[in-house]
Coordinates of C-alpha atoms in Angstrom, one line a residue:
X1 CA 21.0 5.8 -28.2
X2 CA 24.5 6.8 -29.3
X3 CA 24.8 7.6 -33.0
X4 CA 28.6 7.3 -32.9
X5 CA 30.4 4.3 -34.4
X6 CA 33.2 2.5 -32.5
X7 CA 36.6 4.2 -32.7
X8 CA 38.9 3.3 -35.5
X9 CA 41.4 1.7 -33.1
X10 CA 38.8 -0.6 -31.6
X11 CA 37.3 -1.5 -35.0
X12 CA 40.8 -2.4 -36.3
X13 CA 41.6 -4.4 -33.2
X14 CA 38.4 -6.4 -33.5
X15 CA 39.1 -7.1 -37.1
X16 CA 42.5 -8.5 -36.2
X17 CA 41.1 -10.7 -33.4
X18 CA 38.4 -12.1 -35.7
X19 CA 41.2 -13.3 -38.1
X20 CA 43.1 -15.2 -35.4
X21 CA 42.8 -18.9 -34.8
X22 CA 40.2 -20.0 -32.2
X23 CA 42.8 -20.7 -29.4
X24 CA 44.3 -17.2 -29.5
X25 CA 41.0 -15.3 -29.6
X26 CA 39.9 -15.4 -25.9
X27 CA 43.2 -13.9 -24.6
X28 CA 43.1 -11.2 -27.3
X29 CA 39.4 -10.4 -26.5
X30 CA 40.3 -10.0 -22.8
X31 CA 43.2 -7.7 -23.5
X32 CA 41.0 -5.5 -25.8
X33 CA 38.2 -5.3 -23.2
X34 CA 40.6 -4.1 -20.6
X35 CA 41.9 -1.4 -23.0
X36 CA 38.4 -0.3 -23.9
X37 CA 37.4 0.1 -20.3
X38 CA 40.6 2.0 -19.4
X39 CA 41.2 4.1 -22.5
X40 CA 37.9 4.9 -24.2
X41 CA 36.9 8.6 -24.1
X42 CA 33.4 9.2 -22.6
X43 CA 31.8 9.9 -26.0
X44 CA 33.1 6.6 -27.5
X45 CA 32.7 4.3 -24.5
X46 CA 29.2 3.1 -25.4
X47 CA 30.0 2.5 -29.0
X48 CA 33.2 0.6 -28.3
X49 CA 31.6 -1.7 -25.7
X50 CA 28.7 -2.4 -28.0
X51 CA 31.0 -3.2 -30.9
X52 CA 33.0 -5.5 -28.7
X53 CA 30.0 -7.6 -27.8
X54 CA 28.8 -7.6 -31.4
X55 CA 32.1 -9.1 -32.4
X56 CA 32.1 -11.5 -29.4
X57 CA 28.6 -12.9 -30.5
X58 CA 29.7 -13.3 -34.1
X59 CA 30.4 -16.6 -35.7
X60 CA 34.1 -16.6 -35.0
X61 CA 33.9 -18.1 -31.5
X62 CA 32.2 -21.3 -30.3
X63 CA 29.5 -20.8 -27.5
X64 CA 31.6 -22.6 -24.9
X65 CA 34.5 -20.1 -25.4
X66 CA 32.2 -17.1 -25.6
X67 CA 30.3 -17.6 -22.3
X68 CA 33.2 -16.8 -19.9
X69 CA 34.2 -13.8 -22.1
X70 CA 30.6 -12.5 -22.0
X71 CA 30.6 -13.0 -18.2
X72 CA 33.7 -10.9 -17.9
X73 CA 32.1 -8.2 -20.0
X74 CA 29.1 -8.2 -17.6
X75 CA 31.5 -7.6 -14.7
X76 CA 33.0 -4.7 -16.5
X77 CA 29.6 -3.3 -17.3
X78 CA 28.7 -3.4 -13.6
X79 CA 31.8 -1.3 -12.9
X80 CA 30.8 1.5 -15.4
X81 CA 29.9 4.5 -13.3
X82 CA 28.0 6.5 -15.9
X83 CA 24.3 5.4 -15.7
X84 CA 23.4 6.6 -19.2
X85 CA 26.3 4.7 -20.7
X86 CA 25.4 1.6 -18.8
X87 CA 21.7 1.8 -19.8
X88 CA 22.6 2.3 -23.5
X89 CA 25.1 -0.5 -23.6
X90 CA 22.8 -2.8 -21.6
X91 CA 19.9 -2.3 -23.9
X92 CA 21.9 -2.8 -27.1
X93 CA 23.6 -5.9 -25.8
X94 CA 20.3 -7.5 -24.8
X95 CA 19.1 -6.9 -28.4
X96 CA 22.2 -8.6 -29.7
X97 CA 21.7 -11.5 -27.3
X98 CA 18.0 -12.0 -28.0
X99 CA 18.4 -14.5 -30.9
X100 CA 20.9 -16.5 -28.8
X101 CA 19.4 -15.9 -25.3
X102 CA 18.8 -19.6 -24.7
X103 CA 22.6 -20.2 -25.0
X104 CA 23.6 -17.4 -22.7
X105 CA 20.8 -17.4 -20.1
X106 CA 23.1 -16.7 -17.1
X107 CA 24.7 -13.7 -18.8
X108 CA 21.4 -12.4 -20.2
X109 CA 19.9 -12.5 -16.7
X110 CA 22.9 -10.7 -15.2
X111 CA 22.6 -7.9 -17.7
X112 CA 18.9 -7.5 -17.1
X113 CA 19.4 -7.3 -13.4
X114 CA 22.1 -4.7 -13.8
X115 CA 20.0 -2.7 -16.2
X116 CA 17.1 -2.8 -13.8
X117 CA 19.4 -1.5 -11.0
X118 CA 20.5 1.3 -13.3
X119 CA 16.9 2.3 -14.1
X120 CA 16.0 2.3 -10.5
X121 CA 18.9 4.6 -9.7
X122 CA 17.6 6.9 -12.4
X123 CA 14.1 6.6 -10.9
X124 CA 12.7 5.1 -14.2
X125 CA 10.8 2.4 -12.3
X126 CA 8.6 1.3 -15.2
X127 CA 11.7 0.4 -17.3
X128 CA 13.3 -1.3 -14.3
X129 CA 10.1 -3.5 -13.9
X130 CA 10.1 -4.3 -17.6
X131 CA 13.8 -5.4 -17.5
X132 CA 13.1 -7.7 -14.6
X133 CA 9.9 -9.1 -16.1
X134 CA 11.9 -10.2 -19.1
X135 CA 14.2 -12.5 -17.0
X136 CA 13.5 -16.1 -17.8
X137 CA 12.5 -17.9 -14.5
X138 CA 11.2 -21.1 -15.8
X139 CA 13.9 -22.7 -18.0
X140 CA 15.0 -26.2 -18.7
X141 CA 18.6 -24.8 -19.0
X142 CA 19.1 -23.9 -15.4
X143 CA 17.4 -24.5 -12.0
X144 CA 15.9 -21.4 -10.5
X145 CA 15.2 -21.4 -6.7
X146 CA 12.0 -20.2 -5.1
X147 CA 14.1 -17.6 -3.2
X148 CA 15.5 -16.2 -6.4
X149 CA 12.0 -16.0 -8.1
X150 CA 10.5 -14.3 -5.1
X151 CA 13.4 -11.8 -5.0
X152 CA 12.9 -10.8 -8.6
X153 CA 9.1 -10.6 -8.3
X154 CA 9.4 -8.5 -5.1
X155 CA 11.7 -6.1 -6.9
X156 CA 9.1 -5.8 -9.7
X157 CA 6.4 -5.1 -7.0
X158 CA 8.5 -2.4 -5.4
X159 CA 9.1 -0.7 -8.8
X160 CA 5.3 -0.6 -9.5
X161 CA 4.6 0.7 -6.0
X162 CA 7.0 3.6 -6.6
X163 CA 4.9 4.4 -9.7
X164 CA 1.7 4.3 -7.6
X165 CA 0.5 1.3 -9.6
X166 CA -0.9 -1.2 -6.9
X167 CA -2.8 -3.2 -9.5
X168 CA 0.3 -4.3 -11.4
X169 CA 2.2 -4.7 -8.1
X170 CA -0.6 -7.0 -6.7
X171 CA -0.3 -9.4 -9.7
X172 CA 3.4 -10.0 -9.0
X173 CA 2.9 -10.1 -5.2
X174 CA 0.3 -12.9 -5.8
X175 CA 3.0 -14.9 -7.6
X176 CA 5.2 -14.6 -4.5
X177 CA 2.3 -15.6 -2.3
X178 CA 2.0 -18.9 -4.3
X179 CA 5.6 -19.9 -3.6
X180 CA 6.1 -18.3 -0.2
X181 CA 6.0 -21.6 1.6
X182 CA 9.2 -22.6 -0.3
X183 CA 11.0 -19.4 0.4
X184 CA 13.7 -19.9 3.1
X185 CA 15.3 -16.4 3.1
X186 CA 13.9 -14.5 6.1
X187 CA 14.8 -11.1 4.5
X188 CA 12.7 -12.0 1.4
X189 CA 9.8 -12.8 3.6
X190 CA 10.0 -9.5 5.4
X191 CA 10.2 -7.7 2.0
X192 CA 7.0 -9.6 1.1
X193 CA 5.2 -8.4 4.2
X194 CA 6.3 -4.8 3.5
X195 CA 5.1 -4.9 -0.1
X196 CA 1.8 -6.4 1.1
X197 CA 1.4 -3.5 3.6
X198 CA 2.2 -0.9 1.0
X199 CA -0.3 -2.4 -1.5
X200 CA -3.0 -2.4 1.2
X201 CA -2.0 1.2 2.0
X202 CA -2.2 2.2 -1.8
X203 CA -5.6 0.5 -2.0
X204 CA -6.8 2.5 1.0
X205 CA -7.4 -0.5 3.1
X206 CA -5.9 1.5 5.9
X207 CA -6.8 -0.7 8.9
X208 CA -5.3 -3.8 7.4
X209 CA -2.3 -1.8 6.2
X210 CA -1.8 -0.4 9.7
X211 CA -1.7 -4.0 11.2
X212 CA 0.7 -5.1 8.5
X213 CA 3.1 -2.2 9.2
X214 CA 2.9 -2.7 12.9
X215 CA 3.9 -6.4 12.5
X216 CA 7.0 -5.4 10.4
X217 CA 7.9 -2.8 13.1
X218 CA 8.2 -5.7 15.6
X219 CA 10.4 -7.8 13.3
X220 CA 13.8 -8.2 15.1
X221 CA 15.9 -8.5 11.9
X222 CA 14.8 -5.1 10.6
X223 CA 17.1 -2.1 11.5
X224 CA 15.9 0.0 14.4
X225 CA 15.4 3.2 12.3
X226 CA 13.4 1.2 9.7
X227 CA 11.2 -0.3 12.4
X228 CA 10.4 3.1 13.7
X229 CA 9.6 4.3 10.2
X230 CA 7.2 1.4 9.7
X231 CA 5.6 2.2 13.1
X232 CA 5.0 5.8 11.8
X233 CA 3.4 4.3 8.7
X234 CA 1.2 2.2 10.9
X235 CA 0.0 5.3 12.8
X236 CA -0.6 7.2 9.6
X237 CA -2.8 4.4 8.3
X238 CA -4.7 4.1 11.5
X239 CA -5.5 7.8 11.5
X240 CA -6.7 7.6 7.9
X241 CA -8.9 4.6 8.6
X242 CA -12.7 5.1 9.1
X243 CA -13.6 6.0 12.7
X244 CA -15.3 3.2 14.7
X245 CA -14.7 0.3 17.1
X246 CA -12.2 -1.5 14.8
X247 CA -10.0 1.6 14.4
X248 CA -10.3 2.3 18.2
X249 CA -8.8 -1.1 18.9
X250 CA -5.9 -0.5 16.4
X251 CA -5.2 2.9 17.9
X252 CA -5.1 1.4 21.4
X253 CA -2.4 -1.1 20.3
X254 CA -0.4 1.7 18.7
X255 CA -0.8 4.2 21.6
X256 CA 0.3 1.5 24.1
X257 CA 3.4 0.8 22.1
X258 CA 6.3 2.4 24.1
X259 CA 8.0 3.4 20.9
X260 CA 5.1 5.5 19.7
X261 CA 6.4 8.5 21.7
X262 CA 9.5 8.6 19.5
X263 CA 7.5 9.1 16.3
X264 CA 6.4 12.5 14.8
X265 CA 2.9 11.3 14.7
X266 CA 2.5 10.7 18.4
X267 CA 0.7 14.0 19.1
X268 CA -2.1 13.3 16.7
X269 CA -2.2 9.6 17.7
X270 CA -2.8 10.7 21.3
X271 CA -5.6 13.1 20.6
X272 CA -7.4 10.7 18.3
X273 CA -7.0 7.8 20.8
X274 CA -8.4 10.0 23.6
X275 CA -11.3 11.1 21.4
X276 CA -10.3 14.8 21.4
X277 CA -11.3 17.2 18.7
X278 CA -8.6 18.0 16.2
X279 CA -7.7 21.5 15.1
X280 CA -7.1 22.5 11.5
X281 CA -3.5 23.4 12.3
X282 CA -2.8 19.9 13.6
X283 CA -4.4 18.3 10.6
X284 CA -2.3 20.5 8.2
X285 CA 1.0 19.4 9.9
X286 CA 0.0 15.8 9.7
X287 CA -1.1 16.1 6.0
X288 CA 2.3 17.4 5.0
X289 CA 3.8 14.0 5.9
X290 CA 1.4 12.0 3.8
X291 CA 2.0 10.4 0.4
X292 CA 0.0 11.4 -2.7
X293 CA -2.4 8.4 -2.7
X294 CA -3.2 9.2 1.0
X295 CA -4.4 12.7 -0.1
X296 CA -6.3 11.5 -3.2
X297 CA -9.8 13.0 -3.7
X298 CA -12.8 10.8 -3.1
X299 CA -16.1 10.8 -5.0
X300 CA -17.5 13.8 -3.0
X301 CA -14.5 16.0 -3.7
X302 CA -12.9 15.7 -0.2
X303 CA -9.6 13.8 0.5
X304 CA -9.3 10.6 2.4
X305 CA -7.7 12.6 5.3
X306 CA -10.7 15.1 5.3
X307 CA -13.1 12.2 5.6
X308 CA -11.1 10.5 8.4
X309 CA -10.8 13.7 10.4
X310 CA -14.5 14.6 9.9
X311 CA -15.5 11.1 11.1
X312 CA -13.1 11.3 14.1
X313 CA -14.4 14.8 15.2
X314 CA -18.0 13.5 14.9
X315 CA -17.0 10.6 17.2
X316 CA -15.2 13.0 19.5
X317 CA -18.4 15.2 19.6
X318 CA -20.4 12.2 20.7
X319 CA -18.1 12.0 23.8
X320 CA -18.9 15.7 24.7
X321 CA -22.6 16.0 23.9
X322 CA -25.7 13.9 24.6
X323 CA -27.3 15.6 21.7
X324 CA -26.5 18.5 19.4
X325 CA -28.3 20.6 16.7
X326 CA -27.3 20.1 13.1
X327 CA -26.1 23.7 12.8
X328 CA -23.9 23.4 15.9
X329 CA -22.5 20.1 14.7
X330 CA -21.7 21.6 11.3
X331 CA -19.8 24.4 13.0
X332 CA -17.8 21.9 15.0
X333 CA -16.9 19.9 12.0
X334 CA -16.3 22.8 9.6
X335 CA -18.9 21.7 7.1
X336 CA -22.5 22.6 6.1
X337 CA -25.4 21.2 8.2
X338 CA -26.5 18.9 5.4
X339 CA -23.1 17.3 5.2
X340 CA -23.0 17.0 9.0
X341 CA -26.4 15.3 9.1
X342 CA -25.4 13.0 6.2
X343 CA -22.1 11.9 7.8
X344 CA -23.7 11.3 11.2
X345 CA -26.5 9.2 9.6
X346 CA -23.9 7.2 7.6
X347 CA -21.8 6.4 10.7
X348 CA -24.9 5.4 12.7
X349 CA -26.1 3.2 9.8
X350 CA -22.7 1.5 9.6
X351 CA -22.6 0.9 13.3
X352 CA -19.5 3.1 13.8
X353 CA -21.5 5.5 16.0
X354 CA -24.4 4.8 18.4
X355 CA -27.3 7.2 18.2
X356 CA -30.3 8.4 16.3
X357 CA -31.4 11.5 14.4
X358 CA -34.5 13.6 14.9
X359 CA -34.9 15.3 11.5
X360 CA -37.9 17.3 12.6
X361 CA -36.0 19.0 15.5
X362 CA -32.8 18.8 13.5
X363 CA -31.0 17.0 16.4
X364 CA -28.4 14.2 16.6
X365 CA -28.7 12.1 19.8
X366 CA -25.6 10.2 20.8
X367 CA -25.8 6.9 22.7
X368 CA -22.2 5.9 23.4
X369 CA -19.9 3.4 21.5
X370 CA -20.9 2.0 18.2
X371 CA -21.1 -1.8 17.8
X372 CA -19.2 -1.9 14.5
X373 CA -22.1 -3.9 12.9
X374 CA -23.9 -2.4 9.9
X375 CA -27.6 -2.1 10.5
X376 CA -29.6 -4.3 8.1
X377 CA -33.3 -4.4 7.0
X378 CA -33.6 -8.2 7.5
X379 CA -32.0 -10.8 9.6
X380 CA -30.5 -14.0 8.4
X381 CA -33.9 -15.8 8.6
X382 CA -35.6 -13.1 6.4
X383 CA -37.7 -11.6 9.2
X384 CA -37.7 -7.9 9.9
X385 CA -34.8 -6.9 12.2
X386 CA -35.2 -3.5 13.8
X387 CA -32.3 -1.2 14.6
X388 CA -31.7 0.0 18.1
X389 CA -33.6 3.2 17.5
X390 CA -36.7 1.4 16.2
X391 CA -36.6 -0.9 19.2
X392 CA -36.5 2.1 21.5
X393 CA -39.5 3.5 19.6
X394 CA -41.4 0.3 20.1
X395 CA -40.5 0.3 23.8
X396 CA -41.8 3.8 24.2
X397 CA -45.1 3.1 22.4
X398 CA -45.5 -0.1 24.5
X399 CA -44.8 1.9 27.7
X400 CA -47.3 4.6 26.7
X401 CA -50.0 1.9 25.9
X402 CA -49.4 0.3 29.3
X403 CA -49.7 3.6 31.0
X404 CA -53.0 4.4 29.2
X405 CA -54.3 0.9 30.2
X406 CA -53.3 1.5 33.9
X407 CA -55.1 4.9 34.0
X408 CA -58.2 3.4 32.3
X409 CA -58.3 0.6 34.9
X410 CA -57.9 3.0 37.7
X411 CA -60.8 5.2 36.4
X412 CA -63.0 2.1 36.0
X413 CA -62.4 1.1 39.6
X414 CA -62.5 4.6 41.2
X415 CA -64.9 6.5 38.9
X416 CA -67.3 3.9 37.4
X417 CA -69.9 6.6 36.4
X418 CA -67.4 8.7 34.6
X419 CA -65.9 5.6 32.9
X420 CA -69.3 4.4 31.7
X421 CA -70.2 7.9 30.3
X422 CA -67.0 8.5 28.4
X423 CA -65.7 5.0 27.5
X424 CA -66.0 4.2 23.8
X425 CA -67.5 0.7 23.4

């Protein structure tokens, strides 16, 4: 905050205006505001403007006369080019207005909006969100439309998303969701969709985020370059999603989109869609385009991208091999064999990969496409429900038992003496 007082000239002029009769004051205040804006030196601009508002909100003018003058001041404040001056003046004026905010709601709101815009330009998104949060949206003094409320809340959401705070963003997005049926502005609705996609992205719900981004990329009212940018985000999220049937369907939609070839991510999209193994160099190029939350570390110390690529390469290996030794699979994936076995087992358990594991022989057997359904110990009636591998084991045991029975019957018919001598009764 500025420690300077208003200039002697402005202080004297304000004193003279305050001594005038009520009818002459408005014109004199307007003339003084014009002089302050045009003639104040940079170091005194903040102090002069703050002193002006302090005088305006004094007891010398009735509220009815003061409102238009304060509205004119707000317009002058918007024209100030120095962001630091604008932020300082805006903060101090809001402090002066606070005791009388109910009498100057329109002007108070306009200053808060302008202050938030200034903070956003300075990339101080938390302060911008706080300024917007302080706007009174439920007031008996004025009618506030659903479109205006949604617009303010969406601005708050976007500020928190810039700060990588999806939790705070979600709370305000939910407010928009509750009144969305009343919102008529199509642009506001599109902003809502975009914020929803970004929150899903931040929360690492990548498949849902990809679908949301893709929907926005097909929105006719969005500019062409922005549609292509959201398509790129859709591809990134699809790549980061856990490998499996659901992701395969999402990748298919994106790969078949004619615009995908215009994105930088098309090369990696094609390789993943066609179940080809990804090289470290390709992964590094893709990683350089990701946001911080998309490269965040998971509980095991690897990044979201590392996990997604490992799962994909495991799925790609299942297209190349009927079975593979743990050691060979580990070399293919660039991890140790315990990690390779653990990840394969997890994907099989979750239904994202079809197959089974022979731990004695240290082999993974691949059996085609996963169902996407997680294997469970019991079915919905509470009876034991066997996984596909256990069913195959049962079938093999049954087949062996039937074969033994067939051979036994054949011996009994063709070699009755041998059968009687060796058969255990």
